Short mmCIF file of C-alpha atoms and ligand atoms in Angstrom, two decimals:
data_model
loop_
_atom_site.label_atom_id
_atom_site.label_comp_id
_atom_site.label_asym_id
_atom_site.label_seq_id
_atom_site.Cartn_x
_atom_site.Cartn_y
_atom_site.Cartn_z
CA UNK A 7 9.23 -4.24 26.61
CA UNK A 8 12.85 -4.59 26.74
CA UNK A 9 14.23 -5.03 30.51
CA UNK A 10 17.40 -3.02 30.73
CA UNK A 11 19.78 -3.91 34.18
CA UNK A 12 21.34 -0.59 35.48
CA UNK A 13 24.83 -1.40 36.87
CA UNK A 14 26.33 2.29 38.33
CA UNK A 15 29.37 0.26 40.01
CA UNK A 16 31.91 2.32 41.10
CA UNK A 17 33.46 5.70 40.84
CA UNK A 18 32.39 7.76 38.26
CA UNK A 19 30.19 4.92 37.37
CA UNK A 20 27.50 6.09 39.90
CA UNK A 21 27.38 9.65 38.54
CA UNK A 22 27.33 8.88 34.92
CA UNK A 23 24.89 5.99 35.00
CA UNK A 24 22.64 8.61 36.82
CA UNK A 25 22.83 10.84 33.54
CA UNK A 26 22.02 7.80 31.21
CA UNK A 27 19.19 6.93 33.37
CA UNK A 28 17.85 10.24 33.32
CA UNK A 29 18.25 10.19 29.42
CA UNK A 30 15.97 6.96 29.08
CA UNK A 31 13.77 8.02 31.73
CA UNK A 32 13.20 11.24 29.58
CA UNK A 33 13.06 9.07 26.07
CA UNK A 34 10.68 6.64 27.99
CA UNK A 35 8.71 10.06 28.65
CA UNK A 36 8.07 11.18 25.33
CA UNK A 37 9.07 8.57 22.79
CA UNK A 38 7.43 5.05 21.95
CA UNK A 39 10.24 3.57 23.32
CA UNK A 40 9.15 1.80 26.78
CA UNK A 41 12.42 0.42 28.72
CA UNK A 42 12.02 -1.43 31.79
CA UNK A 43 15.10 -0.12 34.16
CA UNK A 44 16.49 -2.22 36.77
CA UNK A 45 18.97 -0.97 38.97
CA UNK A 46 21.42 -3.29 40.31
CA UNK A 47 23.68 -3.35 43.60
CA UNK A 48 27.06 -5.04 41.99
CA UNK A 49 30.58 -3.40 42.73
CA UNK A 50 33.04 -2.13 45.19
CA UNK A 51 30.61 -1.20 48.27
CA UNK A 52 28.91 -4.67 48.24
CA UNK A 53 32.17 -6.83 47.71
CA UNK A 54 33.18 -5.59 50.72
CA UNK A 55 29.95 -5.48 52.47
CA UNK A 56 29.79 -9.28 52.19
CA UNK A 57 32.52 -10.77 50.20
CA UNK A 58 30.30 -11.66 47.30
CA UNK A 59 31.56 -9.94 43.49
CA UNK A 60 28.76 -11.20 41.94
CA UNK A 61 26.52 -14.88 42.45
CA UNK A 62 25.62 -17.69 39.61
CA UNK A 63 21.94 -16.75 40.09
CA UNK A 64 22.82 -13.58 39.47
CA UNK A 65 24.49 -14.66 36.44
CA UNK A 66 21.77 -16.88 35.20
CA UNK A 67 18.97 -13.58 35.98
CA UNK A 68 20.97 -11.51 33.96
CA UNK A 69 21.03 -13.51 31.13
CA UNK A 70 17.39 -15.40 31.50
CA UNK A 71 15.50 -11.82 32.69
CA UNK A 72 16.81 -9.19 30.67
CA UNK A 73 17.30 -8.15 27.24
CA UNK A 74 20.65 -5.80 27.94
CA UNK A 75 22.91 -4.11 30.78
CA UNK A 76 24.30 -1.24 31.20
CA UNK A 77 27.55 -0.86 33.48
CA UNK A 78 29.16 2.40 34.50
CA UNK A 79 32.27 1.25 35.88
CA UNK A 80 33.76 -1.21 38.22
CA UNK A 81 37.43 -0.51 40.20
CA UNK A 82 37.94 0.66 43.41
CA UNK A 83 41.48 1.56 45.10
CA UNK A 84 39.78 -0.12 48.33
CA UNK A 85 39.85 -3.69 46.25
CA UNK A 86 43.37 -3.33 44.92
CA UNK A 87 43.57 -6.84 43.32
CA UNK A 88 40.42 -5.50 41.56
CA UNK A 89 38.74 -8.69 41.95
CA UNK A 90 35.16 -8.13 41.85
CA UNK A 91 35.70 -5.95 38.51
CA UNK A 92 36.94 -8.92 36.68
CA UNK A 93 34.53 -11.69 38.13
CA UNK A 94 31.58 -9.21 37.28
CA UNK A 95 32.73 -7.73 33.97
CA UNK A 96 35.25 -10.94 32.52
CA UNK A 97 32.21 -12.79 33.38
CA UNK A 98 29.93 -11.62 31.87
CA UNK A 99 31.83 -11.21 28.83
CA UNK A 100 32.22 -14.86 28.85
CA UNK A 101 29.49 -16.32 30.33
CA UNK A 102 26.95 -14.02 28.33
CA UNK A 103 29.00 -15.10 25.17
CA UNK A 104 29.10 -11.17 23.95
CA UNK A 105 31.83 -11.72 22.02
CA UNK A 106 31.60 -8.26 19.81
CA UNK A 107 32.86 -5.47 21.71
CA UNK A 108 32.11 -2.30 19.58
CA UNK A 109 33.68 0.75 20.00
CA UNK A 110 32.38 3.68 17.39
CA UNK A 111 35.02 6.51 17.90
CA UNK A 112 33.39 9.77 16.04
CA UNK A 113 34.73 13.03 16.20
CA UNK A 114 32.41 15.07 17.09
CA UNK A 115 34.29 18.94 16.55
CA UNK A 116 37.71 19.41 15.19
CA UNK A 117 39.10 20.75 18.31
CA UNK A 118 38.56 18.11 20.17
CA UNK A 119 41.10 16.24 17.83
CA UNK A 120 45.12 16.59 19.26
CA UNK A 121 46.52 15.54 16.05
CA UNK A 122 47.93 18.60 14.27
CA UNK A 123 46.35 17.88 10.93
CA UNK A 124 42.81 17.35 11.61
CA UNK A 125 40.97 15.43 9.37
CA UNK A 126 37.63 16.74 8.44
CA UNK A 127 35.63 13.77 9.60
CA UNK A 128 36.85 10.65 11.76
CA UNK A 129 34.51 7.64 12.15
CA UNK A 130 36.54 4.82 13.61
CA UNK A 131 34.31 1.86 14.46
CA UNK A 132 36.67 -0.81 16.17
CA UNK A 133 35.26 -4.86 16.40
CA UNK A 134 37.35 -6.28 19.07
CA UNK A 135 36.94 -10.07 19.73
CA UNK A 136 35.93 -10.12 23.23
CA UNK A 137 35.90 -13.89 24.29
CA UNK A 138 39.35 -15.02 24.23
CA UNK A 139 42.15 -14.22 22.66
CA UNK A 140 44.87 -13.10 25.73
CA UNK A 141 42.04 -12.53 28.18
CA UNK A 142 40.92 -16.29 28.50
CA UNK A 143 43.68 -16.40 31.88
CA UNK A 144 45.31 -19.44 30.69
CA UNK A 145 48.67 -19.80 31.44
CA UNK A 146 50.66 -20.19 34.62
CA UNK A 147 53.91 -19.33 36.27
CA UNK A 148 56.84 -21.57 37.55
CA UNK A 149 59.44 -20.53 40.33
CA UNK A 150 57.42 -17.53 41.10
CA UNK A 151 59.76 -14.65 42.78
CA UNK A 152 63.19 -16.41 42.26
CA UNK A 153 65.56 -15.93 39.43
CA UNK A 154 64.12 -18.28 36.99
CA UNK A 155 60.43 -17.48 37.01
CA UNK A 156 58.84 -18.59 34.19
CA UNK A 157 55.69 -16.45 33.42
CA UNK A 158 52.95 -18.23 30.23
CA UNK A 159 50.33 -16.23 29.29
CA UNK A 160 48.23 -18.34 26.59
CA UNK A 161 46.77 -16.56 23.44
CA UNK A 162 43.74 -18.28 22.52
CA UNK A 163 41.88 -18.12 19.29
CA UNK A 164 39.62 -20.50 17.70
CA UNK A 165 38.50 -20.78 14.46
CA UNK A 166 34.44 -19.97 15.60
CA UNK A 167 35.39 -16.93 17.20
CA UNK A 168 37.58 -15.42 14.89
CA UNK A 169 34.90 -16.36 12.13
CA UNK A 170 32.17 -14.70 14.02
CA UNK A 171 33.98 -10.97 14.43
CA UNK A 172 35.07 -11.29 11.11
CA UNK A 173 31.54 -11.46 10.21
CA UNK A 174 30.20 -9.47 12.43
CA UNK A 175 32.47 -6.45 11.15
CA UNK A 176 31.64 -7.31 7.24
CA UNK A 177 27.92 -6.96 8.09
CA UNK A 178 27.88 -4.28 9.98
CA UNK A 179 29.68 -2.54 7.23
CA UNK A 180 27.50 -3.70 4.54
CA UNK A 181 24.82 -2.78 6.45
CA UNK A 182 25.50 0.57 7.51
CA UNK A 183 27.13 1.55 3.82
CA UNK A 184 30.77 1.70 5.10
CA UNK A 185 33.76 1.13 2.39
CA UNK A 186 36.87 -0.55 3.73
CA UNK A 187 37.21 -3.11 6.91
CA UNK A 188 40.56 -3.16 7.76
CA UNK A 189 42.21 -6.10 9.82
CA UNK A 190 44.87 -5.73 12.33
CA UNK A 191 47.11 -8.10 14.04
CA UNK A 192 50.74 -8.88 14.28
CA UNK A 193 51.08 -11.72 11.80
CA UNK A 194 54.77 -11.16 11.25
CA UNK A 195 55.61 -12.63 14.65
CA UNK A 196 52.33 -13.88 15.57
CA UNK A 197 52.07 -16.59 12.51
CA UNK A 198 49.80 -19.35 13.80
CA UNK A 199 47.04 -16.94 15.39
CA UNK A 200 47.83 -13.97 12.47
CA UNK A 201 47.38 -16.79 10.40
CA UNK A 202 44.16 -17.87 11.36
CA UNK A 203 42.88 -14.22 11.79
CA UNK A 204 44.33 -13.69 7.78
CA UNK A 205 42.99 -16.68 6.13
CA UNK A 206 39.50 -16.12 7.49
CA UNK A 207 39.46 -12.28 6.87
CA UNK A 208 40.18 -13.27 3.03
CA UNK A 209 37.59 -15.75 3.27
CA UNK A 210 34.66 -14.15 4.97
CA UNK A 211 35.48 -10.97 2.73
CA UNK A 212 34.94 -12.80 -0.71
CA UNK A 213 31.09 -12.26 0.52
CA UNK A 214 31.98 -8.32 0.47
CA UNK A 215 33.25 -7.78 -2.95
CA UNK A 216 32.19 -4.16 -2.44
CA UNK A 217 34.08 -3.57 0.58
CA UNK A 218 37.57 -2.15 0.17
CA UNK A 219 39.82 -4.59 2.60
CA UNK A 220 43.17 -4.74 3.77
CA UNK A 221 45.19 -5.95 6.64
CA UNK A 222 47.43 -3.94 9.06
CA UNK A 223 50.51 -5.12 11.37
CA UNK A 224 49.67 -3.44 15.13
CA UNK A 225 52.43 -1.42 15.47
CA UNK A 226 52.46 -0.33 11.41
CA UNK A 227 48.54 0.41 12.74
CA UNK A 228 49.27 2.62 15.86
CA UNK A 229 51.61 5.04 13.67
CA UNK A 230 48.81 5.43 10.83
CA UNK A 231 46.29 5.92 13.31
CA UNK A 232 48.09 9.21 14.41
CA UNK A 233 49.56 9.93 11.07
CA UNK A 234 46.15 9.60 8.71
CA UNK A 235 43.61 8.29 10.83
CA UNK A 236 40.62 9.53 8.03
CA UNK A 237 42.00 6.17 5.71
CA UNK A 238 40.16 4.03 8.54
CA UNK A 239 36.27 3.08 9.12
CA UNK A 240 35.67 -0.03 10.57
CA UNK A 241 38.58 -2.29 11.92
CA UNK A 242 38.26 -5.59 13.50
CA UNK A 243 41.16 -7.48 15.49
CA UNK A 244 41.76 -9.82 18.83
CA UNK A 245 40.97 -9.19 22.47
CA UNK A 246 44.32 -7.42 23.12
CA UNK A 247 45.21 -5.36 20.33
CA UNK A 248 41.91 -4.11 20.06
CA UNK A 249 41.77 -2.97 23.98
CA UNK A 250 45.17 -1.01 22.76
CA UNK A 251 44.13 0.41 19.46
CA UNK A 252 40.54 1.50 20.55
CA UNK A 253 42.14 3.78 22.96
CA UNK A 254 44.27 5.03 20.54
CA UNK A 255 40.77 5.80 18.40
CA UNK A 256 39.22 6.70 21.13
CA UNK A 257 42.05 9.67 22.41
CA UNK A 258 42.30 11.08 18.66
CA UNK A 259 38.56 11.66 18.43
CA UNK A 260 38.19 13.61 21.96
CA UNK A 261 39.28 11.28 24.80
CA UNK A 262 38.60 8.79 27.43
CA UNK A 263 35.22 10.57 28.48
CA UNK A 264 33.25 10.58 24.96
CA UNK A 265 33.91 6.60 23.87
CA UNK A 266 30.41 4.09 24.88
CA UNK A 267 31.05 0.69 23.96
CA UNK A 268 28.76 -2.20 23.55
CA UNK A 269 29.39 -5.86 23.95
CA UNK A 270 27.45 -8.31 22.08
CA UNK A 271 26.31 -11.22 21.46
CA UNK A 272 23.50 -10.01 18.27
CA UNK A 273 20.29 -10.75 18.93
CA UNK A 274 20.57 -12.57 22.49
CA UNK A 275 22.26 -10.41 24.64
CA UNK A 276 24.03 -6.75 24.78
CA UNK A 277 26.56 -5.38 27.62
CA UNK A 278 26.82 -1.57 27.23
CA UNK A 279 29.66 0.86 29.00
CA UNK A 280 31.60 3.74 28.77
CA UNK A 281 34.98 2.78 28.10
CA UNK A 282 36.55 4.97 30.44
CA UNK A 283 36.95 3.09 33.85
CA UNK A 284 35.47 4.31 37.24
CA UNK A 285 38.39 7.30 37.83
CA UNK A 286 38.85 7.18 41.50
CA UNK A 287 40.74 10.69 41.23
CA UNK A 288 37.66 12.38 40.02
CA UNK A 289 34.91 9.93 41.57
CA UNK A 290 32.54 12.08 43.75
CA UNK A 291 32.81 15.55 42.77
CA UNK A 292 29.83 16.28 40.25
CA UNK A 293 32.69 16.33 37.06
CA UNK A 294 32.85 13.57 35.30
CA UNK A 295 32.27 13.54 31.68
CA UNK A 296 29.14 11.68 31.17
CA UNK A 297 29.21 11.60 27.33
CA UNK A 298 30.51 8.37 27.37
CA UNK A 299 27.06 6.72 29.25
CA UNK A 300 24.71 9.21 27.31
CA UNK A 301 25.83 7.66 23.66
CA UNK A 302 25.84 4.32 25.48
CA UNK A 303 21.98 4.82 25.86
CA UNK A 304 22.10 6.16 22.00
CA UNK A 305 23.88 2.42 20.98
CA UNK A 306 21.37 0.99 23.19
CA UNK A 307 18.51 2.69 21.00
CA UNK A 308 20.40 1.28 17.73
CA UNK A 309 20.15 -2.16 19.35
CA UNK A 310 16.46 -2.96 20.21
CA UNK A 311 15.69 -0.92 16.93
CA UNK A 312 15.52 2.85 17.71
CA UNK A 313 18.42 3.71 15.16
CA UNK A 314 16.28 7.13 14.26
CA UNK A 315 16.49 8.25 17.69
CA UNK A 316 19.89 7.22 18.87
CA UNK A 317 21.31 9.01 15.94
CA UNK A 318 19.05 12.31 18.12
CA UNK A 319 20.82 11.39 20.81
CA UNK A 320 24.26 11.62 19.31
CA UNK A 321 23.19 15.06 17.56
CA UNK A 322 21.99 16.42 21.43
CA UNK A 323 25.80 15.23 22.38
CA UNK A 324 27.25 16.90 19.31
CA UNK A 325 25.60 19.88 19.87
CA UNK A 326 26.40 20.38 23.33
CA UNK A 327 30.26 19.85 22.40
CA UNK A 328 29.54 22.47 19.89
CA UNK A 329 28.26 25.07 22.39
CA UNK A 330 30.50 24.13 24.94
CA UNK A 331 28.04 22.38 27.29
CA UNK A 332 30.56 20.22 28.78
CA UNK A 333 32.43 19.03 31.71
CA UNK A 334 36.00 20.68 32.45
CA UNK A 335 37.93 17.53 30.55
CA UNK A 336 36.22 18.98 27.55
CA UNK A 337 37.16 22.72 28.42
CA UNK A 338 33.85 23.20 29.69
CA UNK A 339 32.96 24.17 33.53
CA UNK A 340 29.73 22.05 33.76
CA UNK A 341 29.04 19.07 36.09
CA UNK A 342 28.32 15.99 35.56
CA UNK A 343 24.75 16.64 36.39
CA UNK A 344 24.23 19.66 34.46
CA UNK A 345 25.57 18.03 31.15
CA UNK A 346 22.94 14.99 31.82
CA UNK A 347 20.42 17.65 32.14
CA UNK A 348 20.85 19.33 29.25
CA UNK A 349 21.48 16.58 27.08
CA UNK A 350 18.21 15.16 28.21
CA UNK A 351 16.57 18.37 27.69
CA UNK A 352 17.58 19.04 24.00
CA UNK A 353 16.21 15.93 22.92
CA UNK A 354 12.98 15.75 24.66
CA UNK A 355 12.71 19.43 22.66
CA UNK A 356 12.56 17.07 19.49
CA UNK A 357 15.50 18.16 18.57
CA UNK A 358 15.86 16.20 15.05
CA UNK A 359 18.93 14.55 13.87
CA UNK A 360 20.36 16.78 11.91
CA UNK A 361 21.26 19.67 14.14
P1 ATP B 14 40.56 1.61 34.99
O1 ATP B 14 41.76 0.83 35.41
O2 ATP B 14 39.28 1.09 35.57
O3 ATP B 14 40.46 1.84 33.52
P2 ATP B 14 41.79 4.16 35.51
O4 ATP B 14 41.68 5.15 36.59
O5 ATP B 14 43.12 3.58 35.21
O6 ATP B 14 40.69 3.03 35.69
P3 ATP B 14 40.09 5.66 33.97
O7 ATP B 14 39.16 5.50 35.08
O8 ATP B 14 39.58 5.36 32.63
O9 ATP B 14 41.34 4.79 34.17
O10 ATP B 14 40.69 7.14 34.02
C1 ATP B 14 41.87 7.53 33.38
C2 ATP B 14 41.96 9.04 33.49
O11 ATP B 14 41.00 9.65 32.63
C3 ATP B 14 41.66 9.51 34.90
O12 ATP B 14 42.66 10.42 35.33
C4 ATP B 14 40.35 10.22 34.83
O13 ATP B 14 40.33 11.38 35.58
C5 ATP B 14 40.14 10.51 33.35
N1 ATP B 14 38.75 10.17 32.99
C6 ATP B 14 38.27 8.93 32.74
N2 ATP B 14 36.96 8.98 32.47
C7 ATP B 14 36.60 10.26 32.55
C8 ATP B 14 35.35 10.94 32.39
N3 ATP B 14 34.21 10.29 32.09
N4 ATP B 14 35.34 12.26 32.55
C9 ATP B 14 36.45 12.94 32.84
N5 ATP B 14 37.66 12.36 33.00
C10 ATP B 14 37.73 11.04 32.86
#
């Protein structure tokens, strides 16, 4: 029985995390699915309750005692150096190794699209490298505050883990019948780590031969996104650029409050979250979207196996966008609560994929 650690954290967190545990509360309900759900006191409220952001033991439990977590959000205007969000979250991406961070991006109804020319379909699956890159904190500064500070922000990329999100992108679109990876990075300037990310996109890709490939400068990337984002299926690029460009993906497909995200490391570990953040100006008040948890759980499914009924679960959340069963970010006047309801509810119906 898989052993699933329920983080709400802050914000919004709390009130979506609520909604995806009432999703696999239902699922565990009525399907042969059989979670074990933890909840789990890490954020804000407990930081500064006793100073702790999160301990080693807790560390070592998550890892050692469960198969995956999910996280709402962490971020709290009360911790303004945001320090317990990037103990809990950086490490965990680190120490857990989960060095895929997926990001699907599907549009799920044309209007929700703000590009003028909507594209029939979008399906924008982003492979970020989530281990290093920018986000490893090396670096330092030198006359801090005078005249001639010197600010050095390492980026760090090693052959292993730009190998392994190569691969990781190839097989997942071998596997799930996708036709063109595309890489992005910013070569052009970048030469030693664009290098690296090149040579071993051409290399790992001469195991694809059926894969249409091809390789994207950033910024050339950010104006195609808007300008014909239906050329695109699965991308892959660094820590950075893909933080930047799945936000892009995520906005032209419907917005901060639709996009789940899972971070990976295959078969020993999964980290899944919204990627929205916890939204202090809307924390509280029974309206945030929680689309973004619910197709978290749906990932979840895909994960430990269930790919029949996460794909139900993303048909329950396209159907409620399609009737207009949705919070007021999505036009709709529904709470949180009441979207998490009937999410819940149209699957349990048996609702199959399809609809
Ligand atoms: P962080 O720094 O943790 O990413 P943030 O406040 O900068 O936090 P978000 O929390 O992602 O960024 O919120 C950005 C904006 O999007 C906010 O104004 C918020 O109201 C809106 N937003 C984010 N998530 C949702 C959601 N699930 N439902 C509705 N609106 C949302």
């Amino acid at each position: 029985m898989p052993r699933i650690a329920l983080i709400p954290g802050d914000g919004i967190g709390v009130e979506v995390v609520r909604e995806a545990r009432r999703l696999l509360e239902a699922l565990n309900d009525s399907e042969s699915i059989n979670f074990e759900l933890v909840e789990w006191d890490l954020g804000a409220d407990r930081y500064l309750r006793d100073g702790t952001t999160i301990t080693d033991d807790e560390f070592r439990s998550l890892s050692d005692d469960y198969d995956a977590v999910l996280l709402g959000a962490l971020g709290d205007p009360r911790v303004p150096g945001n320090e317990h969000a990037k103990d809990i979250l950086l490490g965990m991406r680190f120490k857990l190794d989960l060095y895929v961070n997926f990001r699907p991006c599907v549009l799920l109804a044309p209007e929700l699209c703000p590009l003028r020319d909507v594209p029939g379909s979008l399906r924008l699956e982003t492979f970020r490298e989530n281990t290093e890159g920018a986000y490893t904190g090396m670096g330092g500064s030198f006359k801090t505050g005078t005249p001639d500070e010197v600010a050095i922000e390492e980026d760090v990329n090693t052959r292993k883990g730009v190998e392994r999100i190569i691969r990781a992108a190839f097989e997942f679109a071998h596997t799930r019948g996708r036709e063109r990876v595309t890489l992005v990075d910013k070569s052009n300037v970048q030469r030693h780590v664009g290098g690296l990310y090149r040579r071993v996109f051409a290399e790992v890709g001469e195991g694809y031969p059926d894969i249409a490939q091809d390789a994207m400068y950033v910024d050339a990337m950010a104006m195609d996104l808007v300008r014909r984002p239906e050329r695109y299926q699965v991308i892959v690029t660094s820590n950075l650029f893909g933080d930047i460009i799945s936000d892009l993906a995520a906005e032209i497909t419907g917005g901060l409050g639709l996009a789940p995200s899972a971070n990976m490391n295959p078969g020993r570990q999964a980290l899944f979250e919204p990627v929205h953040g916890s939204a202090p100006d809307i924390a509280g008040q029974n309206k945030a979207n929680p689309i973004g948890a619910i197709r978290c759980v749906g990932l979840m499914l895909d994960y430990f196996g269930h790919a029949e009924i996460g794909e139900r679960v993303e048909a329950a959340v396209a159907a409620s966008v399609r009737e207009g069963r949705t919070t007021p970010d999505l036009g709709g006047d529904l709470s949180t609560e009441d979207v998490g309801q009937w999410i819940s509810a149209h699957i349990a119906k048996g609702t199959p994929a399809s609809t």
